[in-house]
PDB file of C-alpha atoms in Angstrom:
ATOM      1  CA  UNK A1500      -0.077   0.250  -0.084  1.00 93.00           C
ATOM      2  CA  UNK A1501       1.053   3.519  -1.026  1.00 97.00           C
ATOM      3  CA  UNK A1502       1.457   6.396   1.602  1.00 98.00           C
ATOM      4  CA  UNK A1503       0.238  10.091   1.424  1.00 98.00           C
ATOM      5  CA  UNK A1504       1.462  12.247   3.979  1.00 98.00           C
ATOM      6  CA  UNK A1505      -0.624  15.851   5.334  1.00 98.00           C
ATOM      7  CA  UNK A1506       1.512  16.536   8.301  1.00 98.00           C
ATOM      8  CA  UNK A1507       0.468  20.080  10.183  1.00 98.00           C
ATOM      9  CA  UNK A1508      -2.885  20.553   9.609  1.00 98.00           C
ATOM     10  CA  UNK A1509      -3.954  23.551  11.631  1.00 98.00           C
ATOM     11  CA  UNK A1510      -7.387  24.391  13.218  1.00 98.00           C
ATOM     12  CA  UNK A1511      -9.006  26.100  16.188  1.00 98.00           C
ATOM     13  CA  UNK A1512     -11.027  23.710  18.382  1.00 98.00           C
ATOM     14  CA  UNK A1513     -13.317  23.356  21.499  1.00 98.00           C
ATOM     15  CA  UNK A1514     -12.533  20.637  22.567  1.00 98.00           C
ATOM     16  CA  UNK A1515     -11.804  19.150  25.758  1.00 96.00           C
ATOM     17  CA  UNK A1516     -13.609  18.521  29.242  1.00 96.00           C
ATOM     18  CA  UNK A1517     -12.930  21.312  30.868  1.00 96.00           C
ATOM     19  CA  UNK A1518     -15.301  24.702  30.586  1.00 96.00           C
ATOM     20  CA  UNK A1519     -12.468  26.952  30.430  1.00 95.00           C
ATOM     21  CA  UNK A1520     -11.405  24.853  26.817  1.00 96.00           C
ATOM     22  CA  UNK A1521     -14.410  24.594  25.643  1.00 96.00           C
ATOM     23  CA  UNK A1522     -14.844  28.117  25.666  1.00 96.00           C
ATOM     24  CA  UNK A1523     -11.819  29.475  24.735  1.00 96.00           C
ATOM     25  CA  UNK A1524     -11.044  27.114  22.619  1.00 97.00           C
ATOM     26  CA  UNK A1525      -7.659  25.997  21.587  1.00 97.00           C
ATOM     27  CA  UNK A1526      -4.805  24.952  18.449  1.00 98.00           C
ATOM     28  CA  UNK A1527      -5.122  21.344  17.570  1.00 98.00           C
ATOM     29  CA  UNK A1528      -2.213  19.910  15.352  1.00 98.00           C
ATOM     30  CA  UNK A1529      -3.300  16.507  12.547  1.00 98.00           C
ATOM     31  CA  UNK A1530      -0.972  14.717  11.246  1.00 98.00           C
ATOM     32  CA  UNK A1531      -2.282  11.976   8.520  1.00 98.00           C
ATOM     33  CA  UNK A1532      -1.059   9.686   6.679  1.00 98.00           C
ATOM     34  CA  UNK A1533      -3.750   7.864   4.250  1.00 98.00           C
ATOM     35  CA  UNK A1534      -2.977   4.236   2.836  1.00 98.00           C
ATOM     36  CA  UNK A1535      -4.171   3.887  -0.923  1.00 97.00           C
ATOM     37  CA  UNK A1536      -2.950   2.585  -4.528  1.00 97.00           C
ATOM     38  CA  UNK A1537      -1.180   5.084  -6.145  1.00 97.00           C
ATOM     39  CA  UNK A1538       0.249   3.261  -9.180  1.00 97.00           C
ATOM     40  CA  UNK A1539      -3.223   3.904 -11.150  1.00 96.00           C
ATOM     41  CA  UNK A1540      -3.501   7.466 -10.734  1.00 96.00           C
ATOM     42  CA  UNK A1541       0.662   7.618 -11.902  1.00 96.00           C
ATOM     43  CA  UNK A1542       0.080   5.505 -14.572  1.00 97.00           C
ATOM     44  CA  UNK A1543      -2.563   8.477 -15.979  1.00 97.00           C
ATOM     45  CA  UNK A1544      -1.603  11.534 -14.435  1.00 97.00           C
ATOM     46  CA  UNK A1545      -4.517  11.780 -13.583  1.00 96.00           C
ATOM     47  CA  UNK A1546      -6.501  13.330  -9.807  1.00 95.00           C
ATOM     48  CA  UNK A1547      -9.259  11.478 -10.372  1.00 93.00           C
ATOM     49  CA  UNK A1548      -7.547   8.417  -9.532  1.00 95.00           C
ATOM     50  CA  UNK A1549      -5.625   9.379  -6.366  1.00 95.00           C
ATOM     51  CA  UNK A1550      -7.212  10.739  -3.144  1.00 96.00           C
ATOM     52  CA  UNK A1551      -7.323  14.841  -3.234  1.00 96.00           C
ATOM     53  CA  UNK A1552      -5.471  15.496  -0.420  1.00 97.00           C
ATOM     54  CA  UNK A1553      -6.441  19.869  -0.467  1.00 97.00           C
ATOM     55  CA  UNK A1554      -9.939  18.694   0.578  1.00 98.00           C
ATOM     56  CA  UNK A1555      -9.529  16.106   2.460  1.00 98.00           C
ATOM     57  CA  UNK A1556      -7.280  18.925   4.487  1.00 98.00           C
ATOM     58  CA  UNK A1557      -9.830  21.139   4.541  1.00 98.00           C
ATOM     59  CA  UNK A1558     -12.704  18.416   5.453  1.00 98.00           C
ATOM     60  CA  UNK A1559     -10.382  17.491   8.670  1.00 98.00           C
ATOM     61  CA  UNK A1560     -10.205  21.374   9.798  1.00 98.00           C
ATOM     62  CA  UNK A1561     -13.790  21.356   9.233  1.00 98.00           C
ATOM     63  CA  UNK A1562     -14.101  18.665  11.814  1.00 98.00           C
ATOM     64  CA  UNK A1563     -11.544  20.251  14.065  1.00 98.00           C
ATOM     65  CA  UNK A1564     -13.701  23.496  13.746  1.00 98.00           C
ATOM     66  CA  UNK A1565     -16.650  21.854  14.103  1.00 98.00           C
ATOM     67  CA  UNK A1566     -18.696  19.745  16.835  1.00 97.00           C
ATOM     68  CA  UNK A1567     -16.942  20.368  20.800  1.00 98.00           C
ATOM     69  CA  UNK A1568     -16.118  16.800  21.865  1.00 98.00           C
ATOM     70  CA  UNK A1569     -14.869  15.750  25.140  1.00 98.00           C
ATOM     71  CA  UNK A1570     -11.483  13.798  24.033  1.00 97.00           C
ATOM     72  CA  UNK A1571      -9.300  13.434  21.633  1.00 98.00           C
ATOM     73  CA  UNK A1572      -9.163  10.685  20.879  1.00 98.00           C
ATOM     74  CA  UNK A1573     -12.780  11.110  20.122  1.00 98.00           C
ATOM     75  CA  UNK A1574     -11.480  13.820  17.195  1.00 98.00           C
ATOM     76  CA  UNK A1575      -9.111  11.875  15.772  1.00 98.00           C
ATOM     77  CA  UNK A1576     -11.650   8.893  15.244  1.00 98.00           C
ATOM     78  CA  UNK A1577     -14.126  11.205  13.453  1.00 98.00           C
ATOM     79  CA  UNK A1578     -11.271  12.589  11.509  1.00 98.00           C
ATOM     80  CA  UNK A1579     -10.261   8.900  10.774  1.00 98.00           C
ATOM     81  CA  UNK A1580     -13.908   8.199   9.055  1.00 98.00           C
ATOM     82  CA  UNK A1581     -14.151  11.302   7.121  1.00 98.00           C
ATOM     83  CA  UNK A1582     -10.642  10.430   5.760  1.00 98.00           C
ATOM     84  CA  UNK A1583     -12.463   6.739   4.895  1.00 98.00           C
ATOM     85  CA  UNK A1584     -15.179   7.973   3.239  1.00 97.00           C
ATOM     86  CA  UNK A1585     -12.684   9.022   0.213  1.00 97.00           C
ATOM     87  CA  UNK A1586     -12.870   6.070  -2.506  1.00 92.00           C
ATOM     88  CA  UNK A1587      -8.672   5.277  -2.765  1.00 93.00           C
ATOM     89  CA  UNK A1588      -8.438   5.302   0.815  1.00 97.00           C
ATOM     90  CA  UNK A1589      -7.887   2.056   2.278  1.00 97.00           C
ATOM     91  CA  UNK A1590      -6.379   3.170   5.732  1.00 98.00           C
ATOM     92  CA  UNK A1591      -5.916   6.131   7.584  1.00 98.00           C
ATOM     93  CA  UNK A1592      -3.213   6.760  10.554  1.00 98.00           C
ATOM     94  CA  UNK A1593      -4.285   9.830  12.650  1.00 98.00           C
ATOM     95  CA  UNK A1594      -1.849  12.071  14.790  1.00 98.00           C
ATOM     96  CA  UNK A1595      -4.029  14.383  17.144  1.00 98.00           C
ATOM     97  CA  UNK A1596      -2.005  16.624  19.067  1.00 98.00           C
ATOM     98  CA  UNK A1597      -2.888  19.066  21.879  1.00 98.00           C
ATOM     99  CA  UNK A1598       0.710  20.868  22.742  1.00 97.00           C
ATOM    100  CA  UNK A1599      -2.153  23.446  24.703  1.00 96.00           C
ATOM    101  CA  UNK A1600      -3.478  21.022  26.920  1.00 96.00           C
ATOM    102  CA  UNK A1601      -4.306  21.820  30.914  1.00 95.00           C
ATOM    103  CA  UNK A1602      -1.522  19.936  32.510  1.00 95.00           C
ATOM    104  CA  UNK A1603       0.272  21.404  35.324  1.00 96.00           C
ATOM    105  CA  UNK A1604       3.898  20.378  34.703  1.00 97.00           C
ATOM    106  CA  UNK A1605       5.824  21.711  31.646  1.00 96.00           C
ATOM    107  CA  UNK A1606       5.799  19.292  28.375  1.00 97.00           C
ATOM    108  CA  UNK A1607       5.738  19.550  24.973  1.00 96.00           C
ATOM    109  CA  UNK A1608       2.888  17.774  23.122  1.00 97.00           C
ATOM    110  CA  UNK A1609      -0.192  15.756  24.074  1.00 97.00           C
ATOM    111  CA  UNK A1610      -0.752  12.739  21.439  1.00 98.00           C
ATOM    112  CA  UNK A1611      -3.153  10.194  20.503  1.00 98.00           C
ATOM    113  CA  UNK A1612      -2.939   7.878  17.328  1.00 98.00           C
ATOM    114  CA  UNK A1613      -5.139   5.584  16.263  1.00 98.00           C
ATOM    115  CA  UNK A1614      -5.258   3.796  12.537  1.00 98.00           C
ATOM    116  CA  UNK A1615      -8.229   2.843  10.956  1.00 98.00           C
ATOM    117  CA  UNK A1616      -8.767   0.714   7.527  1.00 97.00           C
ATOM    118  CA  UNK A1617     -11.930  -0.105   6.012  1.00 89.00           C
ATOM    119  CA  UNK A1618     -13.331  -3.127   7.005  1.00 72.00           C
TER     120      UNK A1618
END
């Protein structure tokens, strides 16, 4: 399986379990690795035969900016389902970063990574 990766998609969302997170929001960063067969697209040099990563990026940002959830695990799952709706995408790895998580000690990042595939 071939891979198409999108790294560092940024969007502001209102996800979290604490009222301040819901009210003020924060930046979330998403990394994606889409698994698909790129041979048909490469053979014909045809965008219609691969995944349009620009559209995927817009859809992922819309999920992050959309309906709030408590957990970034839930957010990652929603993002994965959006990616798998694209016909050629057989598998997706989603990593959601929450660099401004409400943690009381110094830290660099909090991430959740999931992998989902078509059944």
